[in-house]
PDB file of C-alpha atoms in Angstrom:
ATOM      1  CA  UNK A   1       1.236  21.148  18.075  1.00 86.00           C
ATOM      2  CA  UNK A   2       0.941  17.993  15.801  1.00 93.00           C
ATOM      3  CA  UNK A   3      -2.241  16.656  14.408  1.00 96.00           C
ATOM      4  CA  UNK A   4      -2.543  13.566  12.330  1.00 97.00           C
ATOM      5  CA  UNK A   5      -5.321  13.358   9.890  1.00 95.00           C
ATOM      6  CA  UNK A   6      -6.619  10.198   8.422  1.00 95.00           C
ATOM      7  CA  UNK A   7      -8.825   9.550   5.348  1.00 95.00           C
ATOM      8  CA  UNK A   8      -9.808   7.115   3.010  1.00 96.00           C
ATOM      9  CA  UNK A   9     -11.952   4.517   4.943  1.00 95.00           C
ATOM     10  CA  UNK A  10     -15.174   3.117   4.256  1.00 97.00           C
ATOM     11  CA  UNK A  11     -17.485   0.161   3.254  1.00 98.00           C
ATOM     12  CA  UNK A  12     -16.038  -2.451   0.642  1.00 98.00           C
ATOM     13  CA  UNK A  13     -17.084  -5.965  -0.471  1.00 98.00           C
ATOM     14  CA  UNK A  14     -14.656  -8.648   0.507  1.00 98.00           C
ATOM     15  CA  UNK A  15     -11.711  -9.022  -2.301  1.00 98.00           C
ATOM     16  CA  UNK A  16     -11.998  -5.107  -2.636  1.00 98.00           C
ATOM     17  CA  UNK A  17      -9.482  -2.220  -2.195  1.00 98.00           C
ATOM     18  CA  UNK A  18      -8.967   0.675  -0.162  1.00 98.00           C
ATOM     19  CA  UNK A  19      -6.501   3.132   0.176  1.00 98.00           C
ATOM     20  CA  UNK A  20      -6.000   5.146   3.677  1.00 98.00           C
ATOM     21  CA  UNK A  21      -3.959   8.433   3.993  1.00 98.00           C
ATOM     22  CA  UNK A  22      -2.780  10.049   7.052  1.00 98.00           C
ATOM     23  CA  UNK A  23      -1.263  13.509   6.820  1.00 97.00           C
ATOM     24  CA  UNK A  24       0.713  15.187   9.906  1.00 96.00           C
ATOM     25  CA  UNK A  25       0.179  19.086  10.399  1.00 94.00           C
ATOM     26  CA  UNK A  26       1.796  21.662  12.472  1.00 91.00           C
ATOM     27  CA  UNK A  27       5.460  23.039  12.769  1.00 87.00           C
ATOM     28  CA  UNK A  28       8.554  22.575  14.034  1.00 86.00           C
ATOM     29  CA  UNK A  29       8.335  18.836  14.240  1.00 91.00           C
ATOM     30  CA  UNK A  30      10.405  15.734  12.466  1.00 92.00           C
ATOM     31  CA  UNK A  31       9.097  12.437  11.894  1.00 94.00           C
ATOM     32  CA  UNK A  32      10.750   9.377  12.417  1.00 95.00           C
ATOM     33  CA  UNK A  33       8.512   6.007  12.357  1.00 96.00           C
ATOM     34  CA  UNK A  34       5.024   5.948  10.977  1.00 97.00           C
ATOM     35  CA  UNK A  35       2.717   3.314  11.062  1.00 98.00           C
ATOM     36  CA  UNK A  36      -0.904   2.119  11.055  1.00 98.00           C
ATOM     37  CA  UNK A  37      -2.869   0.197  13.782  1.00 98.00           C
ATOM     38  CA  UNK A  38      -6.351  -1.346  14.064  1.00 98.00           C
ATOM     39  CA  UNK A  39      -8.963  -2.276  16.482  1.00 98.00           C
ATOM     40  CA  UNK A  40     -11.833  -4.524  15.884  1.00 97.00           C
ATOM     41  CA  UNK A  41     -14.623  -4.633  18.585  1.00 93.00           C
ATOM     42  CA  UNK A  42     -13.813  -6.515  21.586  1.00 95.00           C
ATOM     43  CA  UNK A  43     -10.018  -7.199  20.523  1.00 96.00           C
ATOM     44  CA  UNK A  44      -6.852  -5.276  21.670  1.00 97.00           C
ATOM     45  CA  UNK A  45      -5.146  -2.439  18.989  1.00 97.00           C
ATOM     46  CA  UNK A  46      -2.869  -4.280  16.776  1.00 98.00           C
ATOM     47  CA  UNK A  47      -0.113  -3.188  14.445  1.00 98.00           C
ATOM     48  CA  UNK A  48      -1.161  -3.499  10.572  1.00 98.00           C
ATOM     49  CA  UNK A  49       1.846  -2.131   9.241  1.00 98.00           C
ATOM     50  CA  UNK A  50       4.973   0.417   9.915  1.00 98.00           C
ATOM     51  CA  UNK A  51       7.496   2.197   7.744  1.00 98.00           C
ATOM     52  CA  UNK A  52      11.110   3.593   9.098  1.00 96.00           C
ATOM     53  CA  UNK A  53      11.985   6.972   7.993  1.00 92.00           C
ATOM     54  CA  UNK A  54      14.597   4.928   5.792  1.00 93.00           C
ATOM     55  CA  UNK A  55      11.567   3.075   4.147  1.00 94.00           C
ATOM     56  CA  UNK A  56      12.185  -0.172   5.966  1.00 97.00           C
ATOM     57  CA  UNK A  57       8.715  -1.879   6.586  1.00 98.00           C
ATOM     58  CA  UNK A  58       7.254  -4.290   8.523  1.00 97.00           C
ATOM     59  CA  UNK A  59       3.668  -5.929   8.503  1.00 98.00           C
ATOM     60  CA  UNK A  60       1.490  -7.774  10.860  1.00 98.00           C
ATOM     61  CA  UNK A  61       1.159 -11.428   9.873  1.00 97.00           C
ATOM     62  CA  UNK A  62      -2.258 -11.248   8.784  1.00 97.00           C
ATOM     63  CA  UNK A  63      -1.871  -8.830   6.189  1.00 98.00           C
ATOM     64  CA  UNK A  64       1.478  -9.744   4.850  1.00 98.00           C
ATOM     65  CA  UNK A  65       1.023  -9.631   0.908  1.00 97.00           C
ATOM     66  CA  UNK A  66      -2.293  -8.043   0.746  1.00 98.00           C
ATOM     67  CA  UNK A  67      -1.349  -4.402   2.461  1.00 98.00           C
ATOM     68  CA  UNK A  68       1.248  -1.969   1.406  1.00 98.00           C
ATOM     69  CA  UNK A  69       2.614   0.863   3.430  1.00 98.00           C
ATOM     70  CA  UNK A  70       4.322   3.926   1.982  1.00 98.00           C
ATOM     71  CA  UNK A  71       5.149   7.137   2.565  1.00 97.00           C
ATOM     72  CA  UNK A  72       5.978  10.811   1.253  1.00 96.00           C
ATOM     73  CA  UNK A  73       8.370  12.447   3.360  1.00 94.00           C
ATOM     74  CA  UNK A  74       7.971  15.835   1.773  1.00 94.00           C
ATOM     75  CA  UNK A  75       4.158  15.637   2.543  1.00 95.00           C
ATOM     76  CA  UNK A  76       4.613  14.030   5.854  1.00 95.00           C
ATOM     77  CA  UNK A  77       2.007  11.663   4.670  1.00 97.00           C
ATOM     78  CA  UNK A  78       1.803   7.794   5.005  1.00 98.00           C
ATOM     79  CA  UNK A  79      -0.397   5.694   2.750  1.00 98.00           C
ATOM     80  CA  UNK A  80      -1.720   2.253   3.231  1.00 98.00           C
ATOM     81  CA  UNK A  81      -2.916   0.433   0.241  1.00 98.00           C
ATOM     82  CA  UNK A  82      -5.073  -2.394   0.886  1.00 98.00           C
ATOM     83  CA  UNK A  83      -5.972  -5.130  -1.440  1.00 98.00           C
ATOM     84  CA  UNK A  84      -8.109  -8.263  -1.523  1.00 98.00           C
ATOM     85  CA  UNK A  85      -9.656  -7.297   1.740  1.00 98.00           C
ATOM     86  CA  UNK A  86     -11.690  -9.723   4.011  1.00 98.00           C
ATOM     87  CA  UNK A  87     -14.586  -9.349   6.598  1.00 97.00           C
ATOM     88  CA  UNK A  88     -11.994  -9.857   9.426  1.00 97.00           C
ATOM     89  CA  UNK A  89     -10.138  -6.876   8.236  1.00 98.00           C
ATOM     90  CA  UNK A  90     -13.062  -4.690   9.754  1.00 98.00           C
ATOM     91  CA  UNK A  91     -11.852  -2.359  12.078  1.00 98.00           C
ATOM     92  CA  UNK A  92     -10.915   1.433  12.790  1.00 98.00           C
ATOM     93  CA  UNK A  93      -7.400   2.040  11.768  1.00 98.00           C
ATOM     94  CA  UNK A  94      -5.266   4.359  13.260  1.00 98.00           C
ATOM     95  CA  UNK A  95      -2.486   6.249  12.082  1.00 98.00           C
ATOM     96  CA  UNK A  96       0.607   6.908  14.572  1.00 98.00           C
ATOM     97  CA  UNK A  97       3.648   8.561  14.295  1.00 97.00           C
ATOM     98  CA  UNK A  98       6.914   8.862  16.101  1.00 97.00           C
ATOM     99  CA  UNK A  99       7.492  12.598  16.041  1.00 96.00           C
ATOM    100  CA  UNK A 100      10.333  14.753  17.843  1.00 94.00           C
ATOM    101  CA  UNK A 101       9.125  18.059  18.295  1.00 92.00           C
ATOM    102  CA  UNK A 102      10.819  20.605  20.388  1.00 89.00           C
ATOM    103  CA  UNK A 103      13.587  18.274  21.212  1.00 87.00           C
ATOM    104  CA  UNK A 104      10.889  15.902  23.005  1.00 92.00           C
ATOM    105  CA  UNK A 105      10.111  12.562  21.164  1.00 94.00           C
ATOM    106  CA  UNK A 106       6.534  11.050  21.485  1.00 95.00           C
ATOM    107  CA  UNK A 107       3.741   8.964  19.843  1.00 96.00           C
ATOM    108  CA  UNK A 108       0.900  10.556  18.138  1.00 96.00           C
ATOM    109  CA  UNK A 109      -2.227   9.272  17.123  1.00 97.00           C
ATOM    110  CA  UNK A 110      -4.914  10.144  14.284  1.00 97.00           C
ATOM    111  CA  UNK A 111      -8.755  10.236  15.149  1.00 96.00           C
ATOM    112  CA  UNK A 112      -8.978   6.872  13.202  1.00 97.00           C
ATOM    113  CA  UNK A 113     -10.763   6.013  10.119  1.00 97.00           C
ATOM    114  CA  UNK A 114     -13.364   3.317  10.194  1.00 98.00           C
ATOM    115  CA  UNK A 115     -13.135   0.193   7.327  1.00 98.00           C
ATOM    116  CA  UNK A 116     -15.968  -2.262   6.841  1.00 98.00           C
ATOM    117  CA  UNK A 117     -15.251  -5.199   4.596  1.00 98.00           C
ATOM    118  CA  UNK A 118     -18.731  -6.838   3.684  1.00 97.00           C
ATOM    119  CA  UNK A 119     -18.868 -10.474   2.747  1.00 94.00           C
TER     120      UNK A 119
END
């Protein structure tokens, strides 16, 4: 069993900053790619940022230059530093990890954390 637990969401004013964290727990697994997705009301879930096991990163166009993804492999944790937040960044943010466990690869998702940016 592998669980992803997110933290760090909340309410912030436009222009403010937040840092999200997501830690993977369990046993007998190896994490490959990790990332963050978000879903706003009435919209499809979209990629925010992703990071490979080697540290290569990829960002959604709307967050480039404002968000930074990083990971601590020793802690099985991925972070999302968000600055210059805008009201349109308001969404539920989900952590994602591509994990091999018992020889079986699959995607795992966190429960989601709400980020609300007020204007």
